[in-house]
Amino acid sequence: MSIISSDISKAIALLSTEELVAIPTETVYGLAGNIFSEKAIKSIFQTKKRPFFNPLIVHIPSVDLLPTIVSYIPEKAERLADAFWPGPLTLVLPKQSTIPDIITAGKDTVAVRIPNHPTTLELLNQLDFPLAAPSANPFGSISPTTAEHVNDYFKDDIKMVLDGGPCQRGIESTIIGFEGDKPIIYRLGSTSIEAIETIVGPINIKNKTEIAPDAPGMLDRHYAPSTLTVLADDISEAIQKYSDKRIGVLAFSKPSDHDAVAFQIVLSESTDLQEAASKLYDALHQLDKQDLDIIIAERFPDIELGKSINDRLQRATVRA
């Protein structure tokens, strides 16, 4: 049974009674609940099978609400918010004491952003509370970029997916924390390092950990298909290596003509990294449904959004 609906009033009613609703953002669909409802937040972790040590992102409709969530805003955080909100950038800042520890995995910082999606901004503006909304997928699985992806995962577990169409950016937000007043990238995402550095200057990256992550998306294994997936610098060489298997290929701009390839998706024939990012997760969902023995994913140019795509592929794959 489909639980997909575009009725915002229905979503408001469910969220106001401590239920979960999957919501669209410009990055991926999120599994949302009232940040002040312990029942709702526990339900997010339980529904996703997400470990409680992995913090959640708080979503707000306006920068005016930021002081109700965080207790201190560094000057460079203000500059980043001015430049990129609403949009795919999350800031990790010292939290107000009113923010429940379950949201922040017991840390004294909280991750917060303003999503750039008209449906969810309308929803947030009509609610009396912010929403916590990690990606609407079982923990570690491919992130969802359509309402149908969420329905496939959770149709028996939640009451509604608020349909906002396909996600335009397709990769999660970039997450930036602060050590002192110095910004640090905790997760590569849909806002490129190059764009961030135009606002705050050179920035360090600290985006991997296996325990007590500072922010979501830092665990080594994440975003993964159920099909064995390998990351290859050279697609042809990898196909030769696995030519006895039923192969799927995820390519950047050029298809493979090798006979061993049973199914393939090219993300951007025009080598447009934003187009490739927007299609990445949907392509992995498609490939995962093809009864393949193996998916071979091509490594991307390590520039701009290519860095974020490679980050996701590295977490979803083993090396060829």
Short mmCIF file of N, CA and C in Angstrom, two decimals, residues 30 38 45 51 66 87 90 120 125 136 221 229 234 260 264 295 303:
data_model
loop_
_atom_site.label_atom_id
_atom_site.label_comp_id
_atom_site.label_asym_id
_atom_site.label_seq_id
_atom_site.Cartn_x
_atom_site.Cartn_y
_atom_site.Cartn_z
N GLY A 30 14.09 12.89 4.08
CA GLY A 30 14.42 12.68 5.49
C GLY A 30 13.27 12.04 6.24
N GLU A 38 10.32 12.75 22.72
CA GLU A 38 11.20 11.59 22.91
C GLU A 38 10.67 10.38 22.16
N PHE A 45 15.21 6.48 15.35
CA PHE A 45 16.34 5.57 15.51
C PHE A 45 15.91 4.11 15.31
N PRO A 51 22.15 3.55 15.05
CA PRO A 51 22.71 3.56 16.40
C PRO A 51 22.52 4.92 17.08
N LEU A 66 17.58 30.18 14.70
CA LEU A 66 18.86 29.57 15.07
C LEU A 66 19.23 29.79 16.54
N GLY A 87 19.72 25.84 2.06
CA GLY A 87 20.56 25.07 1.15
C GLY A 87 21.26 23.93 1.84
N THR A 90 25.03 22.10 6.56
CA THR A 90 24.66 21.92 7.96
C THR A 90 25.79 22.44 8.84
N THR A 120 8.87 21.48 2.10
CA THR A 120 9.30 21.31 3.48
C THR A 120 9.44 22.65 4.19
N ASN A 125 7.34 26.02 8.42
CA ASN A 125 6.78 27.32 8.81
C ASN A 125 5.43 27.18 9.50
N ALA A 136 15.81 9.03 5.00
CA ALA A 136 14.69 8.10 5.20
C ALA A 136 15.00 6.74 4.56
N ARG A 221 31.29 2.75 6.62
CA ARG A 221 30.39 1.97 5.76
C ARG A 221 29.01 2.60 5.78
N THR A 229 29.48 -4.09 -4.36
CA THR A 229 29.81 -2.94 -5.20
C THR A 229 31.28 -2.60 -5.03
N ASP A 234 39.67 2.33 -13.17
CA ASP A 234 39.61 1.97 -14.59
C ASP A 234 38.48 0.95 -14.77
N ALA A 260 30.31 -8.31 -21.13
CA ALA A 260 30.01 -8.82 -19.80
C ALA A 260 29.07 -7.90 -19.01
N GLN A 264 23.78 -1.00 -17.26
CA GLN A 264 24.63 0.13 -16.89
C GLN A 264 23.88 1.44 -16.93
N ILE A 295 28.30 -4.68 -8.84
CA ILE A 295 28.20 -3.34 -9.45
C ILE A 295 29.60 -2.74 -9.45
N ILE A 303 37.40 16.71 -8.01
CA ILE A 303 37.23 18.17 -7.94
C ILE A 303 35.77 18.48 -7.63
#
